[in-house]
GROMACS .gro file of C-alpha atoms in nm:
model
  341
    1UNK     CA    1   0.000   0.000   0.000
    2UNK     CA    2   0.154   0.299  -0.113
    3UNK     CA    3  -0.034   0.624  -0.015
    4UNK     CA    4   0.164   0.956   0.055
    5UNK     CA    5  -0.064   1.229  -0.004
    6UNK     CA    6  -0.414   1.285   0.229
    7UNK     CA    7  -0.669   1.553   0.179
    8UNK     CA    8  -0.869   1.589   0.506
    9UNK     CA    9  -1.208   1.784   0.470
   10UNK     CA   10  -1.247   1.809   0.877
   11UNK     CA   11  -1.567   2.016   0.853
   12UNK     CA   12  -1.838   2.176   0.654
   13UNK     CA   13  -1.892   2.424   0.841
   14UNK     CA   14  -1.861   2.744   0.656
   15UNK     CA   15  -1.953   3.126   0.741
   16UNK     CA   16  -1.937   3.119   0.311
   17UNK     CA   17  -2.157   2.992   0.065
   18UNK     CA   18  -1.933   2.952  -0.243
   19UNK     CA   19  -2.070   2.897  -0.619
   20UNK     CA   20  -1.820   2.633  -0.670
   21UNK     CA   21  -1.759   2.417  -0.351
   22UNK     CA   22  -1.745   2.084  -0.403
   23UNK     CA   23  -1.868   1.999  -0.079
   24UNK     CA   24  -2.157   2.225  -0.051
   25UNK     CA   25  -2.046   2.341   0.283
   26UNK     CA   26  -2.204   2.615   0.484
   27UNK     CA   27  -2.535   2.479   0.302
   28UNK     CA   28  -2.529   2.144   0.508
   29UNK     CA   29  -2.457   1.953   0.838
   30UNK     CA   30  -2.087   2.011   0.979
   31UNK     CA   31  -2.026   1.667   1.065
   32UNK     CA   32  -1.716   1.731   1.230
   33UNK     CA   33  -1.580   1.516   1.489
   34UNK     CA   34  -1.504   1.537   1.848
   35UNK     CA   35  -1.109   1.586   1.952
   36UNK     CA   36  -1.041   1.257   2.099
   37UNK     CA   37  -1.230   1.065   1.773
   38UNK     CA   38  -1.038   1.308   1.526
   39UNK     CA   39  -0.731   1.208   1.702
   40UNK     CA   40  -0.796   0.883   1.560
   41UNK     CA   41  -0.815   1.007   1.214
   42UNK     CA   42  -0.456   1.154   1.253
   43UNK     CA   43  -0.328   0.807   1.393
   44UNK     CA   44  -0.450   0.651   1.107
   45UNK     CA   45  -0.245   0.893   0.909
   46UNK     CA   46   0.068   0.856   1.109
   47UNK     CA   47   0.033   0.482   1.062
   48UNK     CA   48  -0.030   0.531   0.660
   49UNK     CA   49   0.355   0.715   0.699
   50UNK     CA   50   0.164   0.989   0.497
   51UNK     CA   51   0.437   1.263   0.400
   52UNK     CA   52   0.144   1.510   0.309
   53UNK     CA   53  -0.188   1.631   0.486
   54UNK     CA   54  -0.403   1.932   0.298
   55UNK     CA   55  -0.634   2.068   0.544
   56UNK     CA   56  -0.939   2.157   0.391
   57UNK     CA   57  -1.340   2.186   0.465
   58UNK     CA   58  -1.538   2.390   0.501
   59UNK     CA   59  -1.353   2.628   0.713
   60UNK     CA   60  -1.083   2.411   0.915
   61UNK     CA   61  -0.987   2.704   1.155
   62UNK     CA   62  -1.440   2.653   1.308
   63UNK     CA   63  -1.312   2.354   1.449
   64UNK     CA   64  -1.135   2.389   1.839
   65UNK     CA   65  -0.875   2.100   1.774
   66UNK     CA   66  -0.759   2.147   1.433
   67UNK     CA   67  -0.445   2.307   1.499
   68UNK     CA   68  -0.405   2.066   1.788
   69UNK     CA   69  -0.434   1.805   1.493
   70UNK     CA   70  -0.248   1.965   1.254
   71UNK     CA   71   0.079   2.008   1.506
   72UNK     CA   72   0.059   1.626   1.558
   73UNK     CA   73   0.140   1.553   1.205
   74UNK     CA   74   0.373   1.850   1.142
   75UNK     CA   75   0.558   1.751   1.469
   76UNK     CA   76   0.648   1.396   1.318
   77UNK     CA   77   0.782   1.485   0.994
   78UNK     CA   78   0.442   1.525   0.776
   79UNK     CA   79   0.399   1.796   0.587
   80UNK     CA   80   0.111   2.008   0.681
   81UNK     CA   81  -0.110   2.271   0.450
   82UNK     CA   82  -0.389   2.444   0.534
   83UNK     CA   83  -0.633   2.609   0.298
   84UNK     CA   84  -0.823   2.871   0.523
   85UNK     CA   85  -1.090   3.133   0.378
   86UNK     CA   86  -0.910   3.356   0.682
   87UNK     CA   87  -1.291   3.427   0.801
   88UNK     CA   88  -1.180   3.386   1.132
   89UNK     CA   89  -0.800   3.446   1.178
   90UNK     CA   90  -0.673   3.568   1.468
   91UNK     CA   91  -0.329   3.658   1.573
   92UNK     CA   92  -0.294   3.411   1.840
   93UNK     CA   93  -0.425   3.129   1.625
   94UNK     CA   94  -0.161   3.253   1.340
   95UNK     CA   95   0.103   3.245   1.575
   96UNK     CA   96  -0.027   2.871   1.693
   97UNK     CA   97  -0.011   2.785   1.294
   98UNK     CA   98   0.346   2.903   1.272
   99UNK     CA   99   0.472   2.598   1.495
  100UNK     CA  100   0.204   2.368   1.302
  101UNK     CA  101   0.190   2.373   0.943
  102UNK     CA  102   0.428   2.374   0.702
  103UNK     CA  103   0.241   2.630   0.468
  104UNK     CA  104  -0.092   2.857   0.472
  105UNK     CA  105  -0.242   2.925   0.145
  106UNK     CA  106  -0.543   3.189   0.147
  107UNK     CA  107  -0.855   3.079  -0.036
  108UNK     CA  108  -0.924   3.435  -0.298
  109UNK     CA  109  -1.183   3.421  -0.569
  110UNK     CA  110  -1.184   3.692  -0.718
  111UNK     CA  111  -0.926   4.030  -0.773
  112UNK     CA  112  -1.158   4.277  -0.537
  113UNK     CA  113  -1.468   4.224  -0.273
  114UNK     CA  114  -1.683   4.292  -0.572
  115UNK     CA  115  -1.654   3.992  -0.758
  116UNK     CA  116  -1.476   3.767  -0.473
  117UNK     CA  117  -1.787   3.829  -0.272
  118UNK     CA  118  -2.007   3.777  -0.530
  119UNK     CA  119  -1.852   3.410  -0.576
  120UNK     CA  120  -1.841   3.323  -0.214
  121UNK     CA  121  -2.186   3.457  -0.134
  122UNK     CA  122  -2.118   3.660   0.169
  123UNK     CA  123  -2.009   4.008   0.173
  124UNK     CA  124  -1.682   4.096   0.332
  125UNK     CA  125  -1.492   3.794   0.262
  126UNK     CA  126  -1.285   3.921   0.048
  127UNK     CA  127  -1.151   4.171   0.335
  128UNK     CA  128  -1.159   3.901   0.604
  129UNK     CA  129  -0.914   3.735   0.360
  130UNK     CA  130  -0.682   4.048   0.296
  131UNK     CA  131  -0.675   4.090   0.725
  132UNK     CA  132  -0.603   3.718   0.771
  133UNK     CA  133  -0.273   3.764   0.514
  134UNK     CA  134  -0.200   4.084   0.709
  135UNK     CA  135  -0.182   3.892   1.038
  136UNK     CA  136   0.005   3.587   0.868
  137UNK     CA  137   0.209   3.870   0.707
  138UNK     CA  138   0.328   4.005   1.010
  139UNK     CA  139   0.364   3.649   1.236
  140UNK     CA  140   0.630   3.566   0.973
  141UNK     CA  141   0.814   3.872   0.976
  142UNK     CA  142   0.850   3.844   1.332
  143UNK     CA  143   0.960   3.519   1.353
  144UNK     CA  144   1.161   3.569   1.040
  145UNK     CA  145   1.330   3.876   1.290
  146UNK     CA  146   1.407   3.671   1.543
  147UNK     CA  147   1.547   3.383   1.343
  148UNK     CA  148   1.286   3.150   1.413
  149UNK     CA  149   1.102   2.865   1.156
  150UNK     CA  150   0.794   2.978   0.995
  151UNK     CA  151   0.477   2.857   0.762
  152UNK     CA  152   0.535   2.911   0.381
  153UNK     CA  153   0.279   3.222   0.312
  154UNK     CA  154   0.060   3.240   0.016
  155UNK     CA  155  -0.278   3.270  -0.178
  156UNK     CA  156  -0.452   3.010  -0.364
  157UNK     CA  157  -0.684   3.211  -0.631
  158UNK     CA  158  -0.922   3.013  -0.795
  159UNK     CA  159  -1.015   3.075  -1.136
  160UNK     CA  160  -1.367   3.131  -1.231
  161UNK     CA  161  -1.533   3.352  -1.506
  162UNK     CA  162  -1.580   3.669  -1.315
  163UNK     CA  163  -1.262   3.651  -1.169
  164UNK     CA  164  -1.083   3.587  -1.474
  165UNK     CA  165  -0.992   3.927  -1.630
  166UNK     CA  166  -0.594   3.938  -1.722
  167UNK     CA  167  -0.600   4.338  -1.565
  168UNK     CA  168  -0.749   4.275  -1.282
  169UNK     CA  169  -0.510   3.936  -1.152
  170UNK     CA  170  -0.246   4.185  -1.266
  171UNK     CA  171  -0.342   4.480  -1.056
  172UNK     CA  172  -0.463   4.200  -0.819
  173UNK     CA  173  -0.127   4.036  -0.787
  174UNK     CA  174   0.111   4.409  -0.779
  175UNK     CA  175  -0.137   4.483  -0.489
  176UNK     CA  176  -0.058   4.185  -0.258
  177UNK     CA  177   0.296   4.157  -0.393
  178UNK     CA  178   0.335   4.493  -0.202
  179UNK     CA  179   0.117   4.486   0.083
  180UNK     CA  180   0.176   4.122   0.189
  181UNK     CA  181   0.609   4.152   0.144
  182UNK     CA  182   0.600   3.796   0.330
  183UNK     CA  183   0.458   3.659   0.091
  184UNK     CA  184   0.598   3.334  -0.103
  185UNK     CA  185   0.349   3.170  -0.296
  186UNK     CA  186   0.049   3.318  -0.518
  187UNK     CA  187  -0.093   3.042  -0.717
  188UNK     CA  188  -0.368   3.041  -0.996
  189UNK     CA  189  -0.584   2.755  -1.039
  190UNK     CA  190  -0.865   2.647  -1.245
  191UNK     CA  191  -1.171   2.587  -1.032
  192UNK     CA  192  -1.238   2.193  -1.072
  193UNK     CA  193  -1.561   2.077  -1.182
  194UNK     CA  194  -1.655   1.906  -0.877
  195UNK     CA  195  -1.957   1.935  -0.675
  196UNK     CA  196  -2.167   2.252  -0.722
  197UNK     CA  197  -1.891   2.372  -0.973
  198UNK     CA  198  -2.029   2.076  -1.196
  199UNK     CA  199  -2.349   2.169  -1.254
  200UNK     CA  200  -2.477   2.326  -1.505
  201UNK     CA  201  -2.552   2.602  -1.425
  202UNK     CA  202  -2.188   2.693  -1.305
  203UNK     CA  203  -2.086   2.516  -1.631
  204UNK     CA  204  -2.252   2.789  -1.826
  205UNK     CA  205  -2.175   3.082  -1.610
  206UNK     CA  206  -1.861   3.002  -1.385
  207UNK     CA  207  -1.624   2.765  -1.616
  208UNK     CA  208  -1.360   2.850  -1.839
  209UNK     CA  209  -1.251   2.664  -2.168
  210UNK     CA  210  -0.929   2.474  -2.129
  211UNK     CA  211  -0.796   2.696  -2.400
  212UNK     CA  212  -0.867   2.999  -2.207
  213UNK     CA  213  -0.685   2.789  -1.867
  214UNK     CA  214  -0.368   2.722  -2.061
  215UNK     CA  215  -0.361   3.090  -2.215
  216UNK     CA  216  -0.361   3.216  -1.829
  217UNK     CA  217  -0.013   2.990  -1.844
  218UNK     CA  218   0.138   3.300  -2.025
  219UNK     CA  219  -0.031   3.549  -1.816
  220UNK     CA  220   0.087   3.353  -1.514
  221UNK     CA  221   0.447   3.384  -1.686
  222UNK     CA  222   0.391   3.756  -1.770
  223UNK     CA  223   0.335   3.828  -1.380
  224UNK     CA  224   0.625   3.596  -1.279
  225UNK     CA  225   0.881   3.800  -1.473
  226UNK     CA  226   0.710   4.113  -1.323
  227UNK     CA  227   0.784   4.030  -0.972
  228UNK     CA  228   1.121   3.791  -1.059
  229UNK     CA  229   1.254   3.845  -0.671
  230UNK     CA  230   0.912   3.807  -0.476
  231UNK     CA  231   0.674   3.538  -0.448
  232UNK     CA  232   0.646   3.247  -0.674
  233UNK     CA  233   0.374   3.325  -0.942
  234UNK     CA  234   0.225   3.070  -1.126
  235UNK     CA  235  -0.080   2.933  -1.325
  236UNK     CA  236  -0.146   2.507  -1.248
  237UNK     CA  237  -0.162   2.371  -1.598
  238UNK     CA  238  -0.565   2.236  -1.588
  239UNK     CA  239  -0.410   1.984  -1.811
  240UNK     CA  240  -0.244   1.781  -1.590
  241UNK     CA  241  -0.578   1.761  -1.380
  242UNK     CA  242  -0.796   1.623  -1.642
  243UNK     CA  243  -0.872   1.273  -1.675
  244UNK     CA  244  -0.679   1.152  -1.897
  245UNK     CA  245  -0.800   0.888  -2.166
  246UNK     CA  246  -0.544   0.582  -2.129
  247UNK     CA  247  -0.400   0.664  -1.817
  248UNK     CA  248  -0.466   0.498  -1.500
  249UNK     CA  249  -0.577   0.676  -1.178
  250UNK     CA  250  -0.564   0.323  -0.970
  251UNK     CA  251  -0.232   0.392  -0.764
  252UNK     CA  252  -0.258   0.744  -0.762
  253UNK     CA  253  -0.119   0.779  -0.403
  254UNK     CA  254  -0.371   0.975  -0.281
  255UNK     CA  255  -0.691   0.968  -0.068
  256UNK     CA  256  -0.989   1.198   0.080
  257UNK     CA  257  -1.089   1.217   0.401
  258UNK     CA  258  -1.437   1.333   0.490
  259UNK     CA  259  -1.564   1.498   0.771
  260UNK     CA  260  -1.680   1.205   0.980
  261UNK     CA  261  -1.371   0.992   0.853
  262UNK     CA  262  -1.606   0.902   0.539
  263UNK     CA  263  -1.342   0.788   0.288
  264UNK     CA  264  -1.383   0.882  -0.063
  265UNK     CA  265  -1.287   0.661  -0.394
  266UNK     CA  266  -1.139   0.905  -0.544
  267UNK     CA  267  -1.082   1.313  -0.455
  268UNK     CA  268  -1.377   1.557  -0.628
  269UNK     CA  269  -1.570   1.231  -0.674
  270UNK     CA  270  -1.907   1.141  -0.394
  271UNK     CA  271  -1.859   0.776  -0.388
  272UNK     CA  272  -1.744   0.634  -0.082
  273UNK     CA  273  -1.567   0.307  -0.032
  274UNK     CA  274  -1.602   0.331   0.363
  275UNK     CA  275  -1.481   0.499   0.721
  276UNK     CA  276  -1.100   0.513   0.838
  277UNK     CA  277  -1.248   0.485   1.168
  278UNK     CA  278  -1.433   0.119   1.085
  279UNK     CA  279  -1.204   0.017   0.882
  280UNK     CA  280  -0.814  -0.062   0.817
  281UNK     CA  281  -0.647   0.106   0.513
  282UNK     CA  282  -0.559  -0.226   0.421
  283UNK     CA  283  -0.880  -0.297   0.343
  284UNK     CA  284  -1.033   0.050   0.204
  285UNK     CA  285  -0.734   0.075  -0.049
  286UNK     CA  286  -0.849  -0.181  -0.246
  287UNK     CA  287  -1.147  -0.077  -0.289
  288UNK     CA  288  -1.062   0.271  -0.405
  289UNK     CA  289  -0.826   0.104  -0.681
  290UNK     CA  290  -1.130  -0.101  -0.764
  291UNK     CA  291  -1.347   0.200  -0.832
  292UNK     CA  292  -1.089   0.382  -1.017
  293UNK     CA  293  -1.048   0.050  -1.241
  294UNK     CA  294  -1.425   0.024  -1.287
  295UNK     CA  295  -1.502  -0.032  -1.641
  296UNK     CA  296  -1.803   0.274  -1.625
  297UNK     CA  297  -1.612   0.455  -1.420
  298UNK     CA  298  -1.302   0.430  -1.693
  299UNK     CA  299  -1.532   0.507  -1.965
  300UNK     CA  300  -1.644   0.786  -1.812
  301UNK     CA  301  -1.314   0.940  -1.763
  302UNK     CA  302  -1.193   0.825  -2.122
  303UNK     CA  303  -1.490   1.071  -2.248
  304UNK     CA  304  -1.289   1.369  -2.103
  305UNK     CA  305  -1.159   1.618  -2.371
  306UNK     CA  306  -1.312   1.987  -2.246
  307UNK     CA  307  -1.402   2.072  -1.908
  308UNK     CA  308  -1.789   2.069  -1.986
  309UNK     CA  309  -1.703   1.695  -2.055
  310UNK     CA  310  -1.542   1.673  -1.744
  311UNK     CA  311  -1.847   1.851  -1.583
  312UNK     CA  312  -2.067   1.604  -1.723
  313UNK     CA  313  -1.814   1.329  -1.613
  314UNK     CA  314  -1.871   1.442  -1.289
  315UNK     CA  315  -2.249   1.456  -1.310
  316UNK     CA  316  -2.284   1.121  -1.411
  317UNK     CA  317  -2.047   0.976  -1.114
  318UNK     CA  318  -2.180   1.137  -0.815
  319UNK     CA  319  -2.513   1.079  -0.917
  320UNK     CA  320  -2.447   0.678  -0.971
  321UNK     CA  321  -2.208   0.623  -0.679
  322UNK     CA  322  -2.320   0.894  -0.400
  323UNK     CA  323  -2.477   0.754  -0.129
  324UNK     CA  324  -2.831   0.831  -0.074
  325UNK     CA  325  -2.795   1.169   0.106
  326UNK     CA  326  -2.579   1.278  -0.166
  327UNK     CA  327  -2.831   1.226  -0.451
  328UNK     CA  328  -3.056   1.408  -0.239
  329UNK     CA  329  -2.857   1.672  -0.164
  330UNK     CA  330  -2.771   1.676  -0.531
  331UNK     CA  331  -3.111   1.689  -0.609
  332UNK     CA  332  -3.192   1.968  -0.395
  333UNK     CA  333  -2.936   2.227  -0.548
  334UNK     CA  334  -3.143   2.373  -0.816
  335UNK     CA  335  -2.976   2.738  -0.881
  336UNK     CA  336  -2.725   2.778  -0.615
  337UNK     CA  337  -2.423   2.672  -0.849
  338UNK     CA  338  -2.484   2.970  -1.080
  339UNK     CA  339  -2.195   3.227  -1.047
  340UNK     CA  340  -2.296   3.634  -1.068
  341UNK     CA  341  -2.205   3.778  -1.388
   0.00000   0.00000   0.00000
């Protein structure tokens, strides 16, 4: 068994409501777990020898133990990420992060509150996000001062329609190159279609064209050479993301965790082979190359050539293999994934 790379969702609790999320969170039940059963969780981890653990939800910083959780892992070796909307960040909790995680990336959707609150369906995210990389900012430079370790700093932008315009990621990205100087990371990724970014609705309104992903390659370049000796700038190639027809995604080394220590088959995807907290790894592994090597499931994938075929892909999937709360839930979503112009 060979399985380096975990993505733990620990909540879905969310003060957002974002077009895209793949989990619907902040539009359902939290299911987190209690400290001493999430504990568990991380020991199943430790035991996998995991060398990577995204921290995801939801928003991971609602839940009391989660940098208790995260400093476990960090502390042995593991490297740590978390992915925070920075709703809720608070100086004392950054300082807690800096001794465990090995990185912080903030979740931005769009180049000003305008459209970044439009996508995330809550006004004054998009400055709750600017204040959290001011306090991370400033955490780093003082430990930087005083010649202490610190968390890799940076933003994770998603790419969606309305948040797509080449001048605004450019006056975007001079903006936080000068306000956040701490700063070592601002990456630019396609939004998957996964979840509520599948449907149609956000198909129509909220996805862009894979030729339109790989042309932000060249913009991504274009900023890069802009700000050679600050953060890394970069665009994530959708390409390498898509399902690929031919290729195999059986021992892809890596694994979703749900809330409640659901396990998923496959990241993006709703079908569930089981619990990490009923089950051994030993025996869920299988099972997740068994679903990836499922003849619909391959001929699903091999279908793949735009991202409205991968949207459609995704459709298909969740609403064969999701468990009966998720086809409801599915059912249920109507016009929430649409994205404001």
């Amino acid at each position: 068994m060979n399985i380096s790379k975990f993505i733990w969702d620990i909540t879905y609790a969310c003060p957002l409501l974002c077009g895209h999320c793949y989990s619907e969170s902040g539009r359902r039940d939290a299911r987190a777990l209690d400290r001493d059963t999430a504990m568990r969780v991380v020991d199943v981890m430790l035991a996998a020898q995991a060398k990577s653990v995204m921290f995801s939800g939801g928003e991971p910083l609602s839940v009391r133990w989660a940098v208790e959780a995260m400093k476990r892992l960090h502390d042995t070796g593991v490297e740590v990420t978390l992915f925070t909307t920075g709703w809720s960040m608070q100086e004392k909790t950054a300082n807690a992060l800096a001794d465990a995680v090995s990185g912080v990336a903030i979740s931005i959707d769009g180049a000003d509150a305008a459209v970044h609150d439009a996508v995330r369906g809550r006004a004054g995210a998009f400055d709750r996000g600017m204040k959290a990389l001011d306090i991370l900012n400033r955490v780093k430079d003082e430990r930087s001062a005083a010649g202490r370790p610190c968390f890799k700093l940076g933003i994770d932008y998603t790419l969606t329609r309305p948040g797509a315009k080449e001048a605004d990621l450019e006056r975007f990205v001079d903006q936080a190159v000068e306000r956040f100087p701490k700063l070592d990371f601002i990456r630019f990724g396609a939004v998957i279609p996964s979840g509520l970014a599948a449907e149609r609705e956000f198909e129509t309104s909220g996805l862009l064209t894979i030729d339109e992903l790989v042309d932000m390659i060249d913009v991504g370049r274009r900023f890069a050479a802009r700000h050679e000796n600050g953060p890394h700038i970069s665009v994530t190639d959708v390409r390498y993301f898509l399902p690929r027809p031919g290729s195999s995604l059986v021992d892809l080394d890596i694994l979703q965790i749900e809330p409640d220590g659901g396990l998923r088959a496959f990241p993006i995807y709703e079908a569930k082979i089981g619990n990490v907290l009923h089950e051994p790894l030993e025996v869920l592994w299988p099972r997740a190359q068994a679903w990836r090597a499922d003849p619909f499931v391959a001929e699903q994938m091999d279908k793949v050539r735009t991202m409205a075929d991968w949207a459609d892909t995704t459709r298909t999937l969740d609403r064969r293999y999701g468990s009966e709360d998720d086809k409801a839930r599915i059912a249920r979503r109507g016009l929430a994934a649409a994205v404001p112009a």
